[in-house]
mmCIF file of C-alpha atoms in Angstrom:
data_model
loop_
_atom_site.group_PDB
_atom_site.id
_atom_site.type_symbol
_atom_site.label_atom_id
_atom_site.label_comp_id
_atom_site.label_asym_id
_atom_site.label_seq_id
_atom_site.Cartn_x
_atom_site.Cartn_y
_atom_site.Cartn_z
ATOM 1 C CA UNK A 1064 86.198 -11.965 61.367
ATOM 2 C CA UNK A 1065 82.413 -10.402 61.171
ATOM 3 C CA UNK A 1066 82.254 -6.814 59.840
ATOM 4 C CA UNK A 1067 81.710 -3.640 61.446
ATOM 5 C CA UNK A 1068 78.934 -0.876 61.394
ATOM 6 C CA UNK A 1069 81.339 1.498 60.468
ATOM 7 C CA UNK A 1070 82.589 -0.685 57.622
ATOM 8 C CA UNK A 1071 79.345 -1.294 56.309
ATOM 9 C CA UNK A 1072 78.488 2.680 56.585
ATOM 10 C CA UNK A 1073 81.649 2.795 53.950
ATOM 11 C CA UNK A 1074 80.823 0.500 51.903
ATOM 12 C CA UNK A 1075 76.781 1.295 51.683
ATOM 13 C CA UNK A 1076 78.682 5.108 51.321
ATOM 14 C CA UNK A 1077 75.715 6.368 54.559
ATOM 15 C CA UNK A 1078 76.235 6.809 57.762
ATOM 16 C CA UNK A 1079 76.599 4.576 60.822
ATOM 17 C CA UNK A 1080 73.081 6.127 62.219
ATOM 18 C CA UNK A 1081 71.616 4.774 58.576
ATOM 19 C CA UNK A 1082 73.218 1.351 59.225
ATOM 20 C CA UNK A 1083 72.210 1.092 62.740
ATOM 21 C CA UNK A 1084 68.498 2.113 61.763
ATOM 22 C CA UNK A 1085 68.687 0.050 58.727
ATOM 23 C CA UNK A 1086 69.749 -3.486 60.430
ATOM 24 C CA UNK A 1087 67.790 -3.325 63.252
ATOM 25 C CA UNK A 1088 64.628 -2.067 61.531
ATOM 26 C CA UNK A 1089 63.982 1.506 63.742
ATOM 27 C CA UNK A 1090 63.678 4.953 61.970
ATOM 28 C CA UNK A 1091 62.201 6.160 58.064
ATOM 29 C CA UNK A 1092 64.743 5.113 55.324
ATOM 30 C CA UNK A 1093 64.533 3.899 51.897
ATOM 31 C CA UNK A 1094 63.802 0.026 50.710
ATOM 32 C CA UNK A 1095 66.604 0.242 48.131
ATOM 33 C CA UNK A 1096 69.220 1.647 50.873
ATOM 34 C CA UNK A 1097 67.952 -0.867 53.014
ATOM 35 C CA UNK A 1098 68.274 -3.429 51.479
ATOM 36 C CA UNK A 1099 71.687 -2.798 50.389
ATOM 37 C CA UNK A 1100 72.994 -1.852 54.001
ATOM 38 C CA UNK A 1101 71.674 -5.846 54.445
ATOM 39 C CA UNK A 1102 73.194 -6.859 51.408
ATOM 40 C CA UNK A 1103 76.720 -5.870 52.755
ATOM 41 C CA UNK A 1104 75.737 -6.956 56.178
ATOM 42 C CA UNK A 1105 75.245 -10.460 54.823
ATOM 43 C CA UNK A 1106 78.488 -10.680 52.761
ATOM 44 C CA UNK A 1107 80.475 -8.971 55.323
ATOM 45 C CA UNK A 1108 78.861 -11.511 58.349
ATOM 46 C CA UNK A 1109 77.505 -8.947 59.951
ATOM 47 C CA UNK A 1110 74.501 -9.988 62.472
ATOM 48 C CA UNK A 1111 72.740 -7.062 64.783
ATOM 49 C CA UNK A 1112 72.953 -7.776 68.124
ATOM 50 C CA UNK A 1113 73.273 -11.679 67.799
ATOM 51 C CA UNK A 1114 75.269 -11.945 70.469
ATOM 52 C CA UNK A 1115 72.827 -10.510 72.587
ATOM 53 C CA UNK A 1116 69.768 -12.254 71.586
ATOM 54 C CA UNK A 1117 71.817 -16.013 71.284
ATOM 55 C CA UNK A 1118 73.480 -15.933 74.873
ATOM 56 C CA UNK A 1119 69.767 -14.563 76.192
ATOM 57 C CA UNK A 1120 67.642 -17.114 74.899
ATOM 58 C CA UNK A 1121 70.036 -20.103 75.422
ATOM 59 C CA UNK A 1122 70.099 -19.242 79.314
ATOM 60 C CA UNK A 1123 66.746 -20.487 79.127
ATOM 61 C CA UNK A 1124 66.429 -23.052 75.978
ATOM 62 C CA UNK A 1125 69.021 -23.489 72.872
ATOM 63 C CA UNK A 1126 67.917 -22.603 69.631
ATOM 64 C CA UNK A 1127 67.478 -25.538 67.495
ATOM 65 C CA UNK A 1128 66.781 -26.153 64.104
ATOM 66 C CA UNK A 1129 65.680 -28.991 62.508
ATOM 67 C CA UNK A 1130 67.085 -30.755 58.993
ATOM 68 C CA UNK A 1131 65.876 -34.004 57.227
ATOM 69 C CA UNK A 1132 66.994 -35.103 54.411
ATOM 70 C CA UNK A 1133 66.479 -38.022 51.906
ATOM 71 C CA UNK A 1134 68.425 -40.392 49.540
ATOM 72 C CA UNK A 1135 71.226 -39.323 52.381
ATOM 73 C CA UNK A 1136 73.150 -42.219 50.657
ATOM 74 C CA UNK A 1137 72.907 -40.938 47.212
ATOM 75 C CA UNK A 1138 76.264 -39.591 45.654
ATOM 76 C CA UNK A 1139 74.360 -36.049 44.875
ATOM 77 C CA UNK A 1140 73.837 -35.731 48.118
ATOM 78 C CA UNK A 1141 77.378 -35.302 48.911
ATOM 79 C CA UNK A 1142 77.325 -31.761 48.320
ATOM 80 C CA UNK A 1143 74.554 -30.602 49.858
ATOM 81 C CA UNK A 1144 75.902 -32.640 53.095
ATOM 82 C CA UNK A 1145 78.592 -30.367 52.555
ATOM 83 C CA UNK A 1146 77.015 -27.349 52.648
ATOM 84 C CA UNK A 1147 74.644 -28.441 56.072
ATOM 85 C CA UNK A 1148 77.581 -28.657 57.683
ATOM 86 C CA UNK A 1149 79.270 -25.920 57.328
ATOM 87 C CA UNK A 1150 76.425 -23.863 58.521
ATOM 88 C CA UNK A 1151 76.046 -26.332 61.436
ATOM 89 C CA UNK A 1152 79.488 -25.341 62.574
ATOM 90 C CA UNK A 1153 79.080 -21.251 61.903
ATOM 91 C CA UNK A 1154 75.822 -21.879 63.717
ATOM 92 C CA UNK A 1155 77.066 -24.082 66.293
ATOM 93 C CA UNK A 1156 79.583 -20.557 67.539
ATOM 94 C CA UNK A 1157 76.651 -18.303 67.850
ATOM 95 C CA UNK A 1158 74.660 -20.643 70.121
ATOM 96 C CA UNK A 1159 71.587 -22.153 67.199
ATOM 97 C CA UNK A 1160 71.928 -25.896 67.257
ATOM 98 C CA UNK A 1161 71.244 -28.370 64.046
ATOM 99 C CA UNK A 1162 68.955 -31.643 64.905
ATOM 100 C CA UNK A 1163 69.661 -33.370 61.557
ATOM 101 C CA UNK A 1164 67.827 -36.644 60.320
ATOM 102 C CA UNK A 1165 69.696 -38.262 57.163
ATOM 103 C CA UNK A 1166 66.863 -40.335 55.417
ATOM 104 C CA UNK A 1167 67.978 -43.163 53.165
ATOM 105 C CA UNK A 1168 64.686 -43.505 51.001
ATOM 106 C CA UNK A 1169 62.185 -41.375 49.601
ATOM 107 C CA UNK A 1170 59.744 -42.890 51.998
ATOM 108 C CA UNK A 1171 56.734 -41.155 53.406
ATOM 109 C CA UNK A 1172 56.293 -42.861 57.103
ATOM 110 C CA UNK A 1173 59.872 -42.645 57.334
ATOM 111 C CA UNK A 1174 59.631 -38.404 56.818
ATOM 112 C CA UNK A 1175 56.696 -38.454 59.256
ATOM 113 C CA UNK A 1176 58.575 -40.397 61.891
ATOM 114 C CA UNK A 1177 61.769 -37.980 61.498
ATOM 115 C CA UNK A 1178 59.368 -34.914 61.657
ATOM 116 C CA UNK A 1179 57.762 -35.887 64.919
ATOM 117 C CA UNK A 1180 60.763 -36.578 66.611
ATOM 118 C CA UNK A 1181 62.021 -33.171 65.320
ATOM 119 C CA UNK A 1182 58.601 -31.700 66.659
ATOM 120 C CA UNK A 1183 59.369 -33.352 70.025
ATOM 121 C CA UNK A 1184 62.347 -31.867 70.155
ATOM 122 C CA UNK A 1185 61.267 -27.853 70.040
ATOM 123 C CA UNK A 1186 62.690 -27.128 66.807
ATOM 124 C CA UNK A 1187 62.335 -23.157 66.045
ATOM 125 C CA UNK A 1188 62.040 -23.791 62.514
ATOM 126 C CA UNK A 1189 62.579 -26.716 59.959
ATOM 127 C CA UNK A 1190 64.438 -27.214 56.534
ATOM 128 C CA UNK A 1191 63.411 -30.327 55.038
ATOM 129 C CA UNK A 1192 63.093 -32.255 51.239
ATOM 130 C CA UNK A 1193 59.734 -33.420 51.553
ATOM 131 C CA UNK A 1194 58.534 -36.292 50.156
ATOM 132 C CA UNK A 1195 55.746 -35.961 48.109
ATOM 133 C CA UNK A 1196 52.284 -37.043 49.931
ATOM 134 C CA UNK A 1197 49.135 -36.132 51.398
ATOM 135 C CA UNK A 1198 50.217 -37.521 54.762
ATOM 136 C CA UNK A 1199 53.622 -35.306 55.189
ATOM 137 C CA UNK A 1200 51.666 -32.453 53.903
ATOM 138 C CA UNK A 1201 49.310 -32.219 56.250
ATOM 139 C CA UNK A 1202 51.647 -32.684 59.397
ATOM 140 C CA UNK A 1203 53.638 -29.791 57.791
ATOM 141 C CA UNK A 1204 50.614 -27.978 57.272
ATOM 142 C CA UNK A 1205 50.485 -28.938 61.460
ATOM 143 C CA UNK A 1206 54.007 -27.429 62.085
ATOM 144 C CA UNK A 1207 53.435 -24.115 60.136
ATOM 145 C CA UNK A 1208 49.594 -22.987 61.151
ATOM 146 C CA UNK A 1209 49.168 -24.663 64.619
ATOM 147 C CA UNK A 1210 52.864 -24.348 66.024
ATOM 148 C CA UNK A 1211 53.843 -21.444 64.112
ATOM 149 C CA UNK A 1212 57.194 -22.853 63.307
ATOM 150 C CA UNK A 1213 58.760 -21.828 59.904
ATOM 151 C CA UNK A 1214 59.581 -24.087 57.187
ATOM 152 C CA UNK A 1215 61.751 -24.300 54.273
ATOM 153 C CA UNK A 1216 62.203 -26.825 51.513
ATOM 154 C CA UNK A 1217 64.925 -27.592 49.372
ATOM 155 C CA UNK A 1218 66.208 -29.632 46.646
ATOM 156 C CA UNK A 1219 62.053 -31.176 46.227
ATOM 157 C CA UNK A 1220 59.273 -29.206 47.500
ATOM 158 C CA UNK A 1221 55.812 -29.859 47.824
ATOM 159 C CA UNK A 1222 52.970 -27.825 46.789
ATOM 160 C CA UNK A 1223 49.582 -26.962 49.362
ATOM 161 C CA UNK A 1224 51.736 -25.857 52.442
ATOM 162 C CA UNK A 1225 52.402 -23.291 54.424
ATOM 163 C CA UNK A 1226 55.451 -23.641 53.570
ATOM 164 C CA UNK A 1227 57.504 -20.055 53.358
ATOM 165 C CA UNK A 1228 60.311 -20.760 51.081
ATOM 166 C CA UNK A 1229 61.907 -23.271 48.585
ATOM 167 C CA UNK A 1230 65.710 -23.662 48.421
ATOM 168 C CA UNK A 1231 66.893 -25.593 45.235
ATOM 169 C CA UNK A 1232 66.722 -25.703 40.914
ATOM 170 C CA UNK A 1233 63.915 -24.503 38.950
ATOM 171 C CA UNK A 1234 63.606 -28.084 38.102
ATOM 172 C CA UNK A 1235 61.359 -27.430 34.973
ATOM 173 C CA UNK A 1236 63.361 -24.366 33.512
ATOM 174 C CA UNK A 1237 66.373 -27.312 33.687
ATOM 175 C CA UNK A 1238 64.490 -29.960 32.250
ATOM 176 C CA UNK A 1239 63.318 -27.428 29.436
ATOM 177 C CA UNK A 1240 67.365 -26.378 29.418
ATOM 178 C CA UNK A 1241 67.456 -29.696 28.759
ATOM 179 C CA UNK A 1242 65.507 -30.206 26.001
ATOM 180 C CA UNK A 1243 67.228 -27.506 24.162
ATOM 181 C CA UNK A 1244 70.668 -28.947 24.558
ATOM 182 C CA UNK A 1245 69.318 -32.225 22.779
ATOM 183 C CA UNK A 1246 67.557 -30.236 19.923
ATOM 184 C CA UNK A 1247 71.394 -28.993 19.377
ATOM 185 C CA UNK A 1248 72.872 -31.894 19.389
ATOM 186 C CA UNK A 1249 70.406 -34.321 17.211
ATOM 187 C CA UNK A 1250 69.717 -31.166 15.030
ATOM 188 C CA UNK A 1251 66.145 -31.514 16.088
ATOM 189 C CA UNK A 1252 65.272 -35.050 14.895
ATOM 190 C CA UNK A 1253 65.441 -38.185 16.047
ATOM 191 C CA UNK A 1254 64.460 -40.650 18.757
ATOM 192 C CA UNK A 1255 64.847 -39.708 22.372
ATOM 193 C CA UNK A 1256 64.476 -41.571 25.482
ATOM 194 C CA UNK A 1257 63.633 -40.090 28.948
ATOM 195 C CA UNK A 1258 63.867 -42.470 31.948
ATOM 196 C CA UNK A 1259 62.788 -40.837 35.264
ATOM 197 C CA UNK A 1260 63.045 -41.712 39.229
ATOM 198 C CA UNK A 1261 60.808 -42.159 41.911
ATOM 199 C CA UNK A 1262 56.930 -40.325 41.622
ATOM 200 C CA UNK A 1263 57.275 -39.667 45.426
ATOM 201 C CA UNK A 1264 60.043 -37.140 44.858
ATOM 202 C CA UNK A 1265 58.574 -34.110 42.923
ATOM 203 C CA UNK A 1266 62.040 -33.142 41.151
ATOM 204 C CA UNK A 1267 61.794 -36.345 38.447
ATOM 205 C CA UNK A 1268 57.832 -35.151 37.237
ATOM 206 C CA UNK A 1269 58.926 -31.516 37.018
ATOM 207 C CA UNK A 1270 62.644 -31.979 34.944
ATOM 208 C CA UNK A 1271 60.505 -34.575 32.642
ATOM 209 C CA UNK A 1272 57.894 -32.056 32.071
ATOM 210 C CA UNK A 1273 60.006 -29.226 31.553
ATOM 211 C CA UNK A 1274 61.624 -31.525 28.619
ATOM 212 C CA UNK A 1275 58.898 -32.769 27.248
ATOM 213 C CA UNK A 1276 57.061 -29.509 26.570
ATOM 214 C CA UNK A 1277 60.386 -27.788 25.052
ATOM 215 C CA UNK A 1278 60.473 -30.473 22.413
ATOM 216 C CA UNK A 1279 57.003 -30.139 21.825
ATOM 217 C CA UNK A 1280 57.215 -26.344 21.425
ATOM 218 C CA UNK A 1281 60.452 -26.127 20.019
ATOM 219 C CA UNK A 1282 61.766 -29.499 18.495
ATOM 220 C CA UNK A 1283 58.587 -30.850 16.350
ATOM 221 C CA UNK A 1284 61.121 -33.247 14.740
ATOM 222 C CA UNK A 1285 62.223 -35.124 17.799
ATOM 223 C CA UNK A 1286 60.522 -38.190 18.297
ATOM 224 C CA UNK A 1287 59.927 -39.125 22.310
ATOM 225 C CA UNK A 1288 59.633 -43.156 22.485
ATOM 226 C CA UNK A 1289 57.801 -42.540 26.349
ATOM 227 C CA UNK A 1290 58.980 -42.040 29.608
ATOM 228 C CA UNK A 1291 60.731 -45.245 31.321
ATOM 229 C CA UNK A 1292 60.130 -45.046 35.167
ATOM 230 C CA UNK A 1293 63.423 -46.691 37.813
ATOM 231 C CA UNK A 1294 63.757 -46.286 41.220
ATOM 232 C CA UNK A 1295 66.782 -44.666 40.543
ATOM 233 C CA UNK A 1296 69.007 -47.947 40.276
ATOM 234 C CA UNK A 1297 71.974 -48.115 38.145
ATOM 235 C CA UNK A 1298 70.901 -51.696 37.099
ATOM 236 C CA UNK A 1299 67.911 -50.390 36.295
ATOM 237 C CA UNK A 1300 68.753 -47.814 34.100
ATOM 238 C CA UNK A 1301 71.025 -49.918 32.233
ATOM 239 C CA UNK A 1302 68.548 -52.218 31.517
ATOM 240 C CA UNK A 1303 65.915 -49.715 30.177
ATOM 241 C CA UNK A 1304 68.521 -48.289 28.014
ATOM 242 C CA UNK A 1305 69.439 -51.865 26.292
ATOM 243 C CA UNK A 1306 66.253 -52.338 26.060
ATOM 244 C CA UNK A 1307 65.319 -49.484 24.244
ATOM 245 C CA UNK A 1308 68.941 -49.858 21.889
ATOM 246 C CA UNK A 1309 67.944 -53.503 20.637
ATOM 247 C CA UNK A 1310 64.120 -52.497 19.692
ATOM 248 C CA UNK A 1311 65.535 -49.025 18.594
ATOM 249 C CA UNK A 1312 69.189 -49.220 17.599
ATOM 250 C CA UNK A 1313 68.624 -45.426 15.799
ATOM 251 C CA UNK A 1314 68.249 -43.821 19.122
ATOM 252 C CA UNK A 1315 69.190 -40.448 18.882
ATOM 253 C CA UNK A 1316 69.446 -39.430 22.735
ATOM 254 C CA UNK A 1317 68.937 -40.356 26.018
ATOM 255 C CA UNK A 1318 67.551 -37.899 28.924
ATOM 256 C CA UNK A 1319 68.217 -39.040 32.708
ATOM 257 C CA UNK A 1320 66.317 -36.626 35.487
ATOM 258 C CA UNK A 1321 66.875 -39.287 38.117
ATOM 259 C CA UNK A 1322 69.959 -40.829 39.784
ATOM 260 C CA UNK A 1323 71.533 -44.212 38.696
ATOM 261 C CA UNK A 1324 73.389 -42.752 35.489
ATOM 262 C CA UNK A 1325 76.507 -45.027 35.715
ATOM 263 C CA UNK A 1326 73.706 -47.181 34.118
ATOM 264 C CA UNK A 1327 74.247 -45.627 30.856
ATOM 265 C CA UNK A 1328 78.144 -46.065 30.937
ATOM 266 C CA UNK A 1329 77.289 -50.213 31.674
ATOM 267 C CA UNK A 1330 74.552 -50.269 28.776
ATOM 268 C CA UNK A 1331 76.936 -48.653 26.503
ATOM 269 C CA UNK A 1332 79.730 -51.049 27.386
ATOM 270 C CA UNK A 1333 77.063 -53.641 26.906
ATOM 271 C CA UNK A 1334 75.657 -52.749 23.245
ATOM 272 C CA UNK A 1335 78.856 -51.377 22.017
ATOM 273 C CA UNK A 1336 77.361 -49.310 19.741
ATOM 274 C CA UNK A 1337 78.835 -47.748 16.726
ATOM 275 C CA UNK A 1338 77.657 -44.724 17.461
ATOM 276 C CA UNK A 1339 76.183 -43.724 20.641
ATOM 277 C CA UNK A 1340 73.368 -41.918 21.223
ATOM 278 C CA UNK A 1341 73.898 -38.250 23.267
ATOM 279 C CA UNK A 1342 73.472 -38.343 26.552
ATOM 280 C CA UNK A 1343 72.124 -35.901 29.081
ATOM 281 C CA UNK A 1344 71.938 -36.193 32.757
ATOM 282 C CA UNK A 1345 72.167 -34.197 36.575
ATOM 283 C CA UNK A 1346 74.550 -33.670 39.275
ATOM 284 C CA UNK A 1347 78.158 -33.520 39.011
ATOM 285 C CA UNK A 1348 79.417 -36.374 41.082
ATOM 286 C CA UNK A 1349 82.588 -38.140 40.795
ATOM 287 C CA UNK A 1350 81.469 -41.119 38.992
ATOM 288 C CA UNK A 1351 79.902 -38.353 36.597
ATOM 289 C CA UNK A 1352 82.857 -36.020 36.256
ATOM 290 C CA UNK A 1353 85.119 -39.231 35.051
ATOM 291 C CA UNK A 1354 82.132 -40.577 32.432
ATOM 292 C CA UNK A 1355 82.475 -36.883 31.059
ATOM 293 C CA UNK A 1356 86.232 -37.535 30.743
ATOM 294 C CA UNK A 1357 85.630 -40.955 29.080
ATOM 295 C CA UNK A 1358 83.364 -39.805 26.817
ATOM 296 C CA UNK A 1359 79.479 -41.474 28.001
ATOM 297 C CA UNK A 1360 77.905 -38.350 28.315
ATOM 298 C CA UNK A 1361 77.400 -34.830 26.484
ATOM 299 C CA UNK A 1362 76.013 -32.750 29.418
ATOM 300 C CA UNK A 1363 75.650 -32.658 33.496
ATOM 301 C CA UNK A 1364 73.633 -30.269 34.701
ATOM 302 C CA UNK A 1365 73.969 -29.464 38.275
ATOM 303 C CA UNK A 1366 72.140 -27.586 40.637
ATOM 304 C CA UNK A 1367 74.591 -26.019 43.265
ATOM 305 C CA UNK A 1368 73.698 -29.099 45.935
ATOM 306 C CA UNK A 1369 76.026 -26.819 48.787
ATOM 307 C CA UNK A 1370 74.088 -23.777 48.111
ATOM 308 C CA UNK A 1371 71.244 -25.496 48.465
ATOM 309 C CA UNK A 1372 72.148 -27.670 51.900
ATOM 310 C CA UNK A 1373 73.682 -24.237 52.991
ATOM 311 C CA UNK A 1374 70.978 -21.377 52.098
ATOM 312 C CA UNK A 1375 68.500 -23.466 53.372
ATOM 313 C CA UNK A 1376 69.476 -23.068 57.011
ATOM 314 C CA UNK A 1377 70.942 -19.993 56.984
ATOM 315 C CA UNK A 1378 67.360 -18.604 55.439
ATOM 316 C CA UNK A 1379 66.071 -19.853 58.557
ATOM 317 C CA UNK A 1380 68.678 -18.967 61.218
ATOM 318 C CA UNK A 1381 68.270 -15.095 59.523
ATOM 319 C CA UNK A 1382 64.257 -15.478 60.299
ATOM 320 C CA UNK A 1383 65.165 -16.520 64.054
ATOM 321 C CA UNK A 1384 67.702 -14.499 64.487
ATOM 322 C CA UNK A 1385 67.571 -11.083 62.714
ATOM 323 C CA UNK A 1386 64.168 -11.353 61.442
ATOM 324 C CA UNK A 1387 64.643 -11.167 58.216
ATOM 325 C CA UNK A 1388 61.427 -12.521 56.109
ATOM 326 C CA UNK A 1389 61.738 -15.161 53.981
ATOM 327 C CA UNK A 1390 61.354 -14.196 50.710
ATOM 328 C CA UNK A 1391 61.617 -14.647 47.871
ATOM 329 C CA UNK A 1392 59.170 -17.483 47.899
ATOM 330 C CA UNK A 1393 61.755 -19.412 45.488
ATOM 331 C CA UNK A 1394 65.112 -19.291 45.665
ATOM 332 C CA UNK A 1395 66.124 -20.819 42.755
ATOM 333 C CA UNK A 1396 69.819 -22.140 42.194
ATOM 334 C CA UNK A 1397 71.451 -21.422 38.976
ATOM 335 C CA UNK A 1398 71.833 -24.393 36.111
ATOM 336 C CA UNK A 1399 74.857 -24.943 35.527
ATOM 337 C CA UNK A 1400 75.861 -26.545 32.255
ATOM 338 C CA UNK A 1401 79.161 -28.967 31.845
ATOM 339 C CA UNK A 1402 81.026 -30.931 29.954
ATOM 340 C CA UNK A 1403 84.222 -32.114 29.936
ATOM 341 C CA UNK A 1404 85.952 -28.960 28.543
ATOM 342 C CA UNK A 1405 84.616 -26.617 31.242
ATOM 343 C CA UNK A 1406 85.138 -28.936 33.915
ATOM 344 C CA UNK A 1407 85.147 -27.310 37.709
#
C-alpha cells in the first residue's frame, strides 16, 4: 500500500504543509529538505496527485512508453526482462502503458524500424539500448529536439544525443575493476588475453578500455597478447581461447567483456590444461553461477541487469508523471564482484 503525507511528514520529521509544498513543487523550502521529503516519497510509493493526472489524461489518450531492447535472447538479458516487467505491471495500475520491442541482434535497421513504429505509436517518452551508429543517432536526435519526447538509455548508451539520462554500469570503471582483480591474481605478470563482442554495442570498447589502461598504469608486468574480437558466440570464444593456449600454453589470464563465456568452460575441457589460466568475465547467469561452482572461472562481475530494466522506466514514468528531472545524467549501477564463496 502507497504511503501517506502524514507518514512522510514523520518520517522527513516536518510538517504535512512542508510535504505538500515539497512534492508538488509550490512554496520557498530548502533543496536538502526537499529532496529528502522525495526521497521518502519514492521509497514509501508515494506519487502526488497521480491519480488525478493518470485517470485525466487517459480519458483522452493513454500514456505510453516505449522500450526496445537488444540481444533479447541473450541469457543476461534475463534479468533486466525481469525488472521491465515488473514496472510494466506497477505501471500498468496507474494507467501508463509499456510498448516493448525485444530485439534479437545488435542490428542498426532493426533499432530504426522498432523506433519508428514506437514513434507511430505516440510514445511520451522512450527507454532504449541503442545500438551504436550514426543512423539511430540521428533519429534519436529526431525524437528528443523535434518531438520533444524524453529518452533514456540503459545497459549501452550512445554518445552525441539528446539523450537525458543513462541507466546501467560504468562500463570502464568495471573493466578497470577488472584489470585490478587480474593484477591480484597473476601477481602482476604474465600473459593475458582479452576477447571482446560486437563494435556496434558500445559496452565491449568501453570494459576493454577500462582494462587495458589499468594494466598499463598499474600492472607494467602484465603482458596483453591483443584483443580477439567474437560476435559473442560460445563457439567462438572457445576457439580463440585454444587458439591462443596452443601458441601460448603460459597464459596467465583470460578477460571476457562480451557474452559467449561457456566458451571458456569447452576450451578448457578441450586443452585440459595443467593449470588453467584465471578467468574473468560479466553477468551472473545460470550457466555462470554453476562454472563458478565447478571451478572455470575466478570472477563475475555483474551489473544489477533488474535495476537497470527497472530504473530505466520508472526514471521516465517520474518525468511524465511527477515531473521529476532526470538527473543525474548517469545513473550508474554498482559492480558487483563474485565468486563462488559469496554467491547470491
Amino acid at each position: 500500500m502507497a504511503g501517506t503525507i502524514r507518514q512522510i511528514a514523520q518520517l522527513a520529521g516536518v510538517s504535512r504543509g512542508t510535504v505538500d509544498r515539497a512534492l508538488n513543487r509550490r512554496g520557498r523550502i530548502s533543496p536538502e529538505v526537499a529532496e529528502r521529503i522525495w526521497k521518502i516519497a519514492e521509497e514509501l510509493d508515494y506519487h502526488p496527485g497521480q491519480k488525478r493526472r493518470v485517470s485525466e489524461e487517459s480519458k483522452t489518450q493513454e500514456i505510453r512508453i516505449g522500450v526496445i531492447t537488444q540481444m533479447a535472447e541473450s541469457s543476461f538479458m534475463i534479468q533486466i526482462h525481469q525488472g521491465i516487467r515488473d514496472i510494466e505491471r506497477e505501471l500498468k495500475e496507474r494507467g501508463v502503458a509499456l510498448c516493448v520491442r525485444d530485439l534479437i541482434s545488435v542490428n542498426e535497421e532493426e533499432q530504426l524500424k522498432a523506433i519508428e513504429e514506437l514513434d507511430q505509436k505516440n510514445i511520451a517518452a522512450l527507454a532504449i539500448m541503442p545500438v551504436e551508429s550514426e543512423g539511430v543517432r540521428r533519429r534519436l536526435n529526431r525524437l528528443t529536439e523535434e518531438r520533444n519526447i524524453p529518452v533514456v538509455t540503459f545497459n549501452s548508451d550512445i554518445v552525441g544525443t539528446g539523450r537525458s539520462c543513462f541507466v546501467g554500469l560504468d562500463n570502464r570503471k568495471s573493466g578497470s575493476t577488472a584489470a585490478g582483480l587480474m593484477g591480484m591474481l597473476t601477481r602482476g605478470a604474465g600473459k593475458i588475453l582479452i576477447i571482446t563482442g560486437s563494435f556496434t554495442n558500445s559496452v565491449n570498447g568501453l570494459r576493454v578500455e577500462g582494462f587495458v589502461d589499468e594494466v598499463k598504469r598499474s600492472f607494467p608486468g602484465m603482458e596483453l597478447l591483443g584483443v580477439q574480437s567474437s560476435s559473442g558466440d560460445s563457439k567462438e570464444v572457445e576457439q580463440i581461447i585454444v587458439s591462443t593456449m596452443e601458441r601460448e600454453p603460459d597464459l596467465a589470464g583470460i578477460f571476457v567483456a562480451c557474452m559467449g563465456q561457456s566458451g571458456v568452460s569447452a576450451a578448457f575441457d578441450r586443452m585440459k590444461p595443467g593449470k588453467r589460466p584465471y578467468v574473468i568475465v560479466y553477468d551472473l547467469t545460470l550457466e555462470n553461477v554453476e562454472a563458478l561452482k565447478k571451478g572455470y572461472f575466478d570472477f563475475v562481475l555483474d551489473q544489477e541487469g533488474y535495476m537497470q530494466g527497472y530504473r530505466a522506466v520508472r526514471r521516465l514514468y517520474e518525468y511524465l508523471i511527477r515531473r521529476r528531472e532526470l538527473q543525474p545524467e548517469m545513473m550508474f549501477t554498482d559492480i558487483k564482484i563474485i565468486t563462488r564463496y559469496n554467491l547470491p
